[in-house]
GROMACS .gro file of C-alpha atoms in nm:
model
  353
    1MET     CA    1  11.255   8.673  11.473
    2SER     CA    2  11.453   8.794  11.772
    3HIS     CA    3  11.542   9.160  11.800
    4ALA     CA    4  11.895   9.063  11.903
    5ARG     CA    5  11.984   9.132  11.540
    6LEU     CA    6  11.949   9.500  11.620
    7SER     CA    7  12.283   9.503  11.800
    8GLN     CA    8  12.446   9.505  11.457
    9PRO     CA    9  12.177   9.671  11.251
   10SER     CA   10  12.128   9.622  10.881
   11ARG     CA   11  11.820   9.718  10.685
   12ARG     CA   12  11.735   9.354  10.614
   13GLY     CA   13  11.783   9.243  10.973
   14ILE     CA   14  11.600   9.536  11.124
   15LEU     CA   15  11.297   9.504  10.902
   16ALA     CA   16  11.266   9.129  10.935
   17ALA     CA   17  11.295   9.155  11.312
   18GLY     CA   18  10.945   9.297  11.331
   19GLY     CA   19  11.033   9.661  11.388
   20ALA     CA   20  10.803   9.935  11.260
   21LEU     CA   21  10.892   9.969  10.892
   22GLY     CA   22  10.921  10.136  10.808
   23LEU     CA   23  10.345  10.029  10.301
   24THR     CA   24   9.684  10.578   8.818
   25ALA     CA   25   9.627  10.719   9.181
   26ALA     CA   26   9.859  11.014   9.121
   27LEU     CA   27   9.654  11.254   9.330
   28ALA     CA   28   9.743  11.620   9.343
   29ALA     CA   29   9.848  11.579   9.704
   30CYS     CA   30  10.095  11.305   9.619
   31GLY     CA   31  10.366  11.502   9.447
   32ASN     CA   32  10.530  11.393   9.126
   33ASP     CA   33  10.467  11.019   9.125
   34LYS     CA   34  10.483  10.826   8.797
   35LYS     CA   35  10.162  10.763   8.608
   36ASP     CA   36  10.052  10.419   8.504
   37GLY     CA   37  10.152  10.482   8.146
   38ASP     CA   38  10.515  10.536   8.247
   39SER     CA   39  10.601  10.163   8.220
   40LYS     CA   40  10.666  10.195   7.847
   41GLY     CA   41  10.905   9.927   7.736
   42GLU     CA   42  10.905   9.758   8.078
   43GLY     CA   43  10.665   9.472   8.004
   44GLY     CA   44  10.675   9.204   7.740
   45ALA     CA   45  10.447   8.977   7.542
   46ALA     CA   46  10.211   8.801   7.778
   47LYS     CA   47  10.070   8.519   7.568
   48SER     CA   48  10.336   8.393   7.331
   49GLY     CA   49  10.685   8.466   7.210
   50PRO     CA   50  10.968   8.619   7.412
   51TRP     CA   51  10.894   8.770   7.753
   52SER     CA   52  11.082   9.046   7.928
   53PHE     CA   53  11.035   9.281   8.222
   54LYS     CA   54  11.258   9.565   8.339
   55ASP     CA   55  11.259   9.573   8.718
   56ASP     CA   56  11.334   9.844   8.973
   57ARG     CA   57  11.706   9.761   8.976
   58GLY     CA   58  11.716   9.856   8.610
   59GLU     CA   59  11.772   9.491   8.520
   60THR     CA   60  11.570   9.319   8.249
   61ALA     CA   61  11.452   8.964   8.313
   62LYS     CA   62  11.406   8.765   7.991
   63ARG     CA   63  11.259   8.430   7.891
   64ASP     CA   64  11.180   8.269   7.555
   65THR     CA   65  10.818   8.238   7.669
   66THR     CA   66  10.606   8.388   7.945
   67PRO     CA   67  10.712   8.237   8.282
   68LYS     CA   68  10.478   7.980   8.434
   69ASN     CA   69  10.682   7.824   8.714
   70ILE     CA   70  10.700   8.138   8.927
   71VAL     CA   71  10.849   8.150   9.275
   72ALA     CA   72  10.792   8.471   9.470
   73PHE     CA   73  10.804   8.633   9.810
   74THR     CA   74  10.471   8.555   9.975
   75GLY     CA   75  10.337   8.912   9.966
   76VAL     CA   76  10.421   8.948   9.597
   77ALA     CA   77  10.263   8.611   9.519
   78ALA     CA   78   9.948   8.724   9.703
   79ALA     CA   79   9.932   9.043   9.497
   80LEU     CA   80   9.979   8.855   9.169
   81PHE     CA   81   9.708   8.611   9.281
   82ASP     CA   82   9.464   8.900   9.300
   83TYR     CA   83   9.534   8.958   8.930
   84GLY     CA   84   9.489   8.593   8.838
   85ILE     CA   85   9.857   8.498   8.828
   86GLU     CA   86   9.939   8.198   9.048
   87CYS     CA   87  10.285   8.119   9.177
   88LYS     CA   88  10.415   7.767   9.216
   89GLY     CA   89  10.634   7.837   9.516
   90VAL     CA   90  10.668   8.106   9.783
   91PHE     CA   91  10.915   8.218  10.046
   92GLY     CA   92  10.859   8.442  10.346
   93PRO     CA   93  10.586   8.437  10.614
   94THR     CA   94  10.320   8.206  10.471
   95LYS     CA   95  10.197   7.973  10.743
   96THR     CA   96  10.152   8.050  11.115
   97LYS     CA   97  10.252   7.811  11.392
   98ASP     CA   98   9.895   7.679  11.410
   99GLY     CA   99   9.897   7.600  11.038
  100LYS     CA  100   9.679   7.890  10.926
  101ALA     CA  101   9.760   8.134  10.649
  102ASP     CA  102   9.983   8.424  10.753
  103VAL     CA  103   9.843   8.774  10.701
  104GLN     CA  104  10.092   8.820  10.417
  105ALA     CA  105   9.947   8.525  10.223
  106GLY     CA  106   9.631   8.715  10.132
  107ASP     CA  107   9.368   8.503   9.956
  108MET     CA  108   9.603   8.226   9.841
  109ASP     CA  109   9.528   7.866   9.933
  110ILE     CA  110   9.855   7.792  10.109
  111SER     CA  111   9.787   7.416  10.097
  112LYS     CA  112   9.850   7.434   9.722
  113LEU     CA  113  10.180   7.619   9.752
  114THR     CA  114  10.532   7.484   9.785
  115ILE     CA  115  10.684   7.682  10.071
  116ILE     CA  116  11.057   7.732  10.011
  117GLY     CA  117  11.105   7.902  10.345
  118ASN     CA  118  10.860   8.031  10.604
  119GLU     CA  119  11.091   8.236  10.824
  120TRP     CA  120  11.377   8.483  10.797
  121GLY     CA  121  11.693   8.308  10.677
  122GLN     CA  122  11.506   8.008  10.537
  123PHE     CA  123  11.535   7.931  10.166
  124LYS     CA  124  11.552   7.562  10.078
  125ILE     CA  125  11.755   7.565   9.760
  126GLU     CA  126  11.691   7.200   9.668
  127LYS     CA  127  11.315   7.245   9.704
  128TYR     CA  128  11.338   7.562   9.497
  129ALA     CA  129  11.535   7.382   9.223
  130SER     CA  130  11.284   7.095   9.218
  131LEU     CA  131  11.016   7.336   9.095
  132ALA     CA  132  11.219   7.412   8.781
  133PRO     CA  133  11.153   7.782   8.835
  134ASP     CA  134  11.160   8.016   8.538
  135LEU     CA  135  11.116   8.337   8.741
  136LEU     CA  136  11.203   8.456   9.092
  137ILE     CA  137  11.031   8.769   9.229
  138SER     CA  138  11.066   8.967   9.549
  139THR     CA  139  11.032   9.316   9.689
  140MET     CA  140  11.328   9.536   9.788
  141PHE     CA  141  11.360   9.741  10.107
  142ASP     CA  142  11.684   9.916  10.024
  143ASP     CA  143  11.852  10.097   9.737
  144GLN     CA  144  12.112   9.823   9.690
  145GLY     CA  145  11.891   9.585   9.493
  146THR     CA  146  11.864   9.336   9.779
  147LEU     CA  147  11.587   9.084   9.719
  148TRP     CA  148  11.371   9.059  10.032
  149TYR     CA  149  11.392   8.725  10.215
  150VAL     CA  150  11.648   8.579   9.974
  151PRO     CA  151  11.936   8.506  10.216
  152GLU     CA  152  12.254   8.692  10.130
  153GLU     CA  153  12.467   8.385  10.206
  154SER     CA  154  12.284   8.170   9.950
  155LYS     CA  155  12.186   8.436   9.697
  156LYS     CA  156  12.455   8.337   9.445
  157LYS     CA  157  12.353   7.971   9.455
  158VAL     CA  158  11.988   8.063   9.409
  159LEU     CA  159  12.052   8.289   9.112
  160LYS     CA  160  12.290   8.038   8.950
  161LEU     CA  161  12.000   7.796   8.910
  162GLY     CA  162  11.903   7.987   8.599
  163ALA     CA  163  11.574   8.159   8.673
  164PRO     CA  164  11.592   8.534   8.611
  165SER     CA  165  11.492   8.753   8.904
  166VAL     CA  166  11.268   9.058   8.934
  167GLY     CA  167  11.291   9.310   9.218
  168ILE     CA  168  11.004   9.550   9.292
  169SER     CA  169  11.110   9.837   9.517
  170VAL     CA  170  10.898   9.937   9.814
  171TYR     CA  171  11.175  10.158   9.952
  172ASP     CA  172  11.157  10.535   9.989
  173ARG     CA  173  10.860  10.587   9.757
  174GLN     CA  174  10.484  10.615   9.793
  175MET     CA  175  10.273  10.301   9.784
  176ASN     CA  176  10.099  10.388   9.458
  177GLN     CA  177  10.432  10.330   9.281
  178PRO     CA  178  10.482   9.962   9.375
  179LEU     CA  179  10.109   9.917   9.309
  180GLN     CA  180  10.165  10.034   8.953
  181ARG     CA  181  10.475   9.819   8.913
  182ILE     CA  182  10.311   9.499   9.038
  183LEU     CA  183  10.018   9.564   8.805
  184ALA     CA  184  10.260   9.608   8.512
  185LEU     CA  185  10.439   9.287   8.610
  186ALA     CA  186  10.109   9.097   8.635
  187GLU     CA  187  10.009   9.227   8.292
  188SER     CA  188  10.337   9.107   8.142
  189LEU     CA  189  10.270   8.763   8.291
  190GLY     CA  190   9.928   8.743   8.126
  191ALA     CA  191   9.689   8.917   8.365
  192ASP     CA  192   9.385   9.089   8.219
  193VAL     CA  193   9.433   9.431   8.377
  194LYS     CA  194   9.117   9.560   8.207
  195ALA     CA  195   8.899   9.299   8.376
  196ASP     CA  196   8.604   9.442   8.566
  197LYS     CA  197   8.740   9.317   8.897
  198VAL     CA  198   9.073   9.494   8.847
  199VAL     CA  199   8.919   9.817   8.722
  200LYS     CA  200   8.680   9.832   9.019
  201ALA     CA  201   8.959   9.763   9.268
  202LYS     CA  202   9.168  10.043   9.124
  203LYS     CA  203   8.876  10.287   9.135
  204ARG     CA  204   8.811  10.187   9.495
  205PHE     CA  205   9.175  10.259   9.582
  206GLU     CA  206   9.159  10.600   9.415
  207ALA     CA  207   8.835  10.681   9.599
  208ALA     CA  208   8.987  10.565   9.928
  209SER     CA  209   9.292  10.784   9.869
  210GLU     CA  210   9.075  11.087   9.803
  211ARG     CA  211   8.865  11.016  10.111
  212LEU     CA  212   9.172  10.982  10.334
  213ARG     CA  213   9.304  11.314  10.199
  214LYS     CA  214   8.975  11.487  10.287
  215VAL     CA  215   8.949  11.323  10.631
  216ALA     CA  216   9.310  11.410  10.715
  217LYS     CA  217   9.250  11.773  10.614
  218ALA     CA  218   8.937  11.792  10.829
  219ASN     CA  219   9.114  11.634  11.128
  220LYS     CA  220   9.460  11.793  11.122
  221ASP     CA  221   9.483  11.787  11.500
  222ILE     CA  222   9.459  11.406  11.523
  223LYS     CA  223   9.810  11.272  11.581
  224VAL     CA  224   9.891  10.918  11.465
  225LEU     CA  225  10.176  10.707  11.605
  226VAL     CA  226  10.300  10.401  11.416
  227GLY     CA  227  10.451  10.127  11.630
  228SER     CA  228  10.572   9.770  11.645
  229ALA     CA  229  10.621   9.572  11.963
  230SER     CA  230  10.879   9.325  12.085
  231GLN     CA  231  10.921   9.191  12.436
  232GLU     CA  232  11.194   9.445  12.510
  233LEU     CA  233  11.104   9.748  12.301
  234LEU     CA  234  10.841   9.956  12.127
  235TYR     CA  235  10.959  10.070  11.785
  236VAL     CA  236  10.815  10.405  11.678
  237SER     CA  237  10.832  10.446  11.302
  238GLY     CA  238  10.910  10.760  11.109
  239THR     CA  239  10.727  10.813  10.783
  240ASN     CA  240  11.033  10.830  10.558
  241LEU     CA  241  11.138  10.517  10.366
  242SER     CA  242  10.813  10.319  10.419
  243ALA     CA  243  10.591  10.319  10.110
  244ASP     CA  244  10.261  10.312  10.299
  245LEU     CA  245  10.351  10.587  10.546
  246GLU     CA  246  10.503  10.811  10.280
  247TYR     CA  247  10.176  10.787  10.088
  248PHE     CA  248   9.958  10.854  10.393
  249LYS     CA  249  10.175  11.154  10.485
  250ALA     CA  250  10.144  11.291  10.129
  251LEU     CA  251   9.768  11.267  10.172
  252GLY     CA  252   9.794  11.482  10.484
  253VAL     CA  253   9.789  11.239  10.778
  254ASN     CA  254   9.951  11.395  11.086
  255PHE     CA  255  10.211  11.147  11.216
  256VAL     CA  256  10.438  11.137  11.519
  257GLU     CA  257  10.788  11.184  11.373
  258PRO     CA  258  11.085  11.064  11.580
  259PRO     CA  259  11.392  11.286  11.523
  260GLU     CA  260  11.648  11.162  11.271
  261LYS     CA  261  11.908  11.127  11.545
  262ALA     CA  262  11.680  10.889  11.735
  263LYS     CA  263  11.634  10.673  11.422
  264LYS     CA  264  12.005  10.648  11.345
  265GLU     CA  265  12.047  10.303  11.500
  266SER     CA  266  11.785  10.158  11.265
  267GLY     CA  267  11.920  10.317  10.950
  268GLY     CA  268  11.648  10.582  10.956
  269TRP     CA  269  11.342  10.363  10.993
  270PHE     CA  270  11.234  10.393  11.357
  271GLU     CA  271  11.323  10.484  11.714
  272ASN     CA  272  11.367  10.222  11.986
  273LEU     CA  273  11.180  10.296  12.310
  274SER     CA  274  11.197  10.091  12.626
  275TRP     CA  275  10.859  10.004  12.771
  276GLU     CA  276  10.930  10.244  13.058
  277ASN     CA  277  10.943  10.529  12.806
  278VAL     CA  278  10.655  10.444  12.573
  279ASP     CA  279  10.474  10.764  12.675
  280GLN     CA  280  10.748  10.979  12.519
  281TYR     CA  281  10.518  11.078  12.234
  282HIS     CA  282  10.154  11.174  12.259
  283ALA     CA  283   9.919  11.020  12.004
  284ASP     CA  284   9.544  11.017  11.950
  285VAL     CA  285   9.555  10.707  11.728
  286ILE     CA  286   9.810  10.425  11.737
  287MET     CA  287   9.873  10.193  11.442
  288MET     CA  288  10.043   9.868  11.546
  289ASP     CA  289  10.237   9.626  11.325
  290ASN     CA  290  10.004   9.339  11.231
  291ARG     CA  291  10.277   9.092  11.129
  292THR     CA  292  10.307   8.766  11.317
  293SER     CA  293  10.664   8.859  11.413
  294ALA     CA  294  10.533   9.145  11.630
  295ILE     CA  295  10.351   9.127  11.964
  296GLN     CA  296   9.988   9.224  11.911
  297PRO     CA  297   9.791   9.479  12.121
  298ALA     CA  298   9.576   9.214  12.294
  299ASP     CA  299   9.891   9.055  12.435
  300LEU     CA  300  10.040   9.393  12.526
  301ASP     CA  301   9.727   9.465  12.729
  302LYS     CA  302   9.810   9.160  12.940
  303SER     CA  303  10.184   9.202  12.972
  304LYS     CA  304  10.283   9.571  12.951
  305PRO     CA  305  10.134   9.801  13.220
  306THR     CA  306  10.285  10.112  13.061
  307TRP     CA  307  10.113  10.031  12.732
  308LYS     CA  308   9.772  10.023  12.901
  309LYS     CA  309   9.828  10.373  13.039
  310LEU     CA  310   9.865  10.535  12.698
  311PRO     CA  311   9.567  10.766  12.622
  312ALA     CA  312   9.500  10.608  12.280
  313VAL     CA  313   9.498  10.261  12.434
  314LYS     CA  314   9.260  10.370  12.710
  315ALA     CA  315   9.032  10.529  12.449
  316GLY     CA  316   9.031  10.221  12.228
  317GLN     CA  317   9.190  10.415  11.944
  318VAL     CA  318   9.440  10.148  11.839
  319ILE     CA  319   9.423   9.995  11.490
  320PRO     CA  320   9.637   9.746  11.298
  321ARG     CA  321   9.906   9.864  11.062
  322VAL     CA  322   9.952   9.644  10.756
  323THR     CA  323  10.328   9.686  10.774
  324GLU     CA  324  10.404   9.489  10.458
  325PRO     CA  325  10.106   9.555  10.232
  326ILE     CA  326  10.003   9.314   9.960
  327TYR     CA  327  10.051   9.547   9.664
  328SER     CA  328   9.730   9.490   9.474
  329TYR     CA  329   9.464   9.760   9.455
  330ALA     CA  330   9.213   9.521   9.609
  331LYS     CA  331   9.427   9.477   9.920
  332CYS     CA  332   9.548   9.835   9.959
  333ALA     CA  333   9.212  10.011   9.927
  334PRO     CA  334   9.081   9.875  10.262
  335ILE     CA  335   9.401   9.992  10.436
  336LEU     CA  336   9.326  10.351  10.339
  337GLU     CA  337   8.957  10.313  10.423
  338ASP     CA  338   9.032  10.178  10.770
  339LEU     CA  339   9.278  10.458  10.844
  340ALA     CA  340   9.028  10.720  10.727
  341ASP     CA  341   8.762  10.563  10.950
  342ALA     CA  342   8.995  10.564  11.251
  343ILE     CA  343   9.096  10.928  11.208
  344GLU     CA  344   8.739  11.041  11.141
  345LYS     CA  345   8.606  10.866  11.452
  346ALA     CA  346   8.897  10.950  11.681
  347LYS     CA  347   8.857  11.186  11.972
  348LYS     CA  348   9.130  11.438  12.047
  349LEU     CA  349   9.290  11.309  12.366
  350LYS     CA  350   9.466  11.475  12.654
  351LYS     CA  351   9.829  11.391  12.718
  352ALA     CA  352   9.900  11.140  12.992
  353ALA     CA  353   9.958  11.303  13.328
   0.00000   0.00000   0.00000
């Protein structure tokens, strides 16, 4: 997706453009997050009888029986898949140009999925209707209840087809909250959340969170910059608004924080830097957007001389950022483990001359 959309910024446009988003683990360092048990009354019967689920817009989706023909944003579908719930159709980045599974597709076999739309602005309504959907699910990156990757211009037509919708917020909260919400949603749809696989994944996430907290505390001087690259700009993310970064910050990770004034153009998400000014902030570790919409470090090494001069790049202290996490415990635990590894191994670097 071109970054030309940034000339008239909106949260949806900015985030989809590939800019740096900015995603029971209520650790003491994480503030006053909700506990898993706080979803009272928000799920419904999973096996038979009426089904309902109260989403993060405060809206309750209802069906006479538990939905089976589910259509979801790719990342949500991938998370539900980890809990044994399979979606019939998906929309959002699912298949790369070479036909492989996009990073946001997780462990799903994309050959078995009906792809309603693979890119920003794509949502084939007729194909969606042909699936006879009984539930539509997506994440939300704002506080307006906007369903991610459901085009605004066709939203009314989509919702008129009869399937209730569920929105799970990943906006301005820590990542353990959407993790809890997706788990609750999966349980309402019939997932066995007490299965050994699920229990182990959750324990791994909790252990990874505790380890990252300890590593961050022991390495307070290691500065981490979060970026996303386009041909024209490097986007340096602040930690506010993004679920993953808010969580990492709560655990004590020391991030580069662009001033609020510098993030104004993006609605508070990130600062735009020209490639001539990418050395504006010093960092010991750089996390770069791993989405297919962003230019990856290997290509930056070949095309951006100023990138190669950054101390963290020279030191090989650049790691991927999973900018749109798949919100299952199994997928989020490795994100925390990798960040802890990077910080623990990182050398404190001198600023560029």
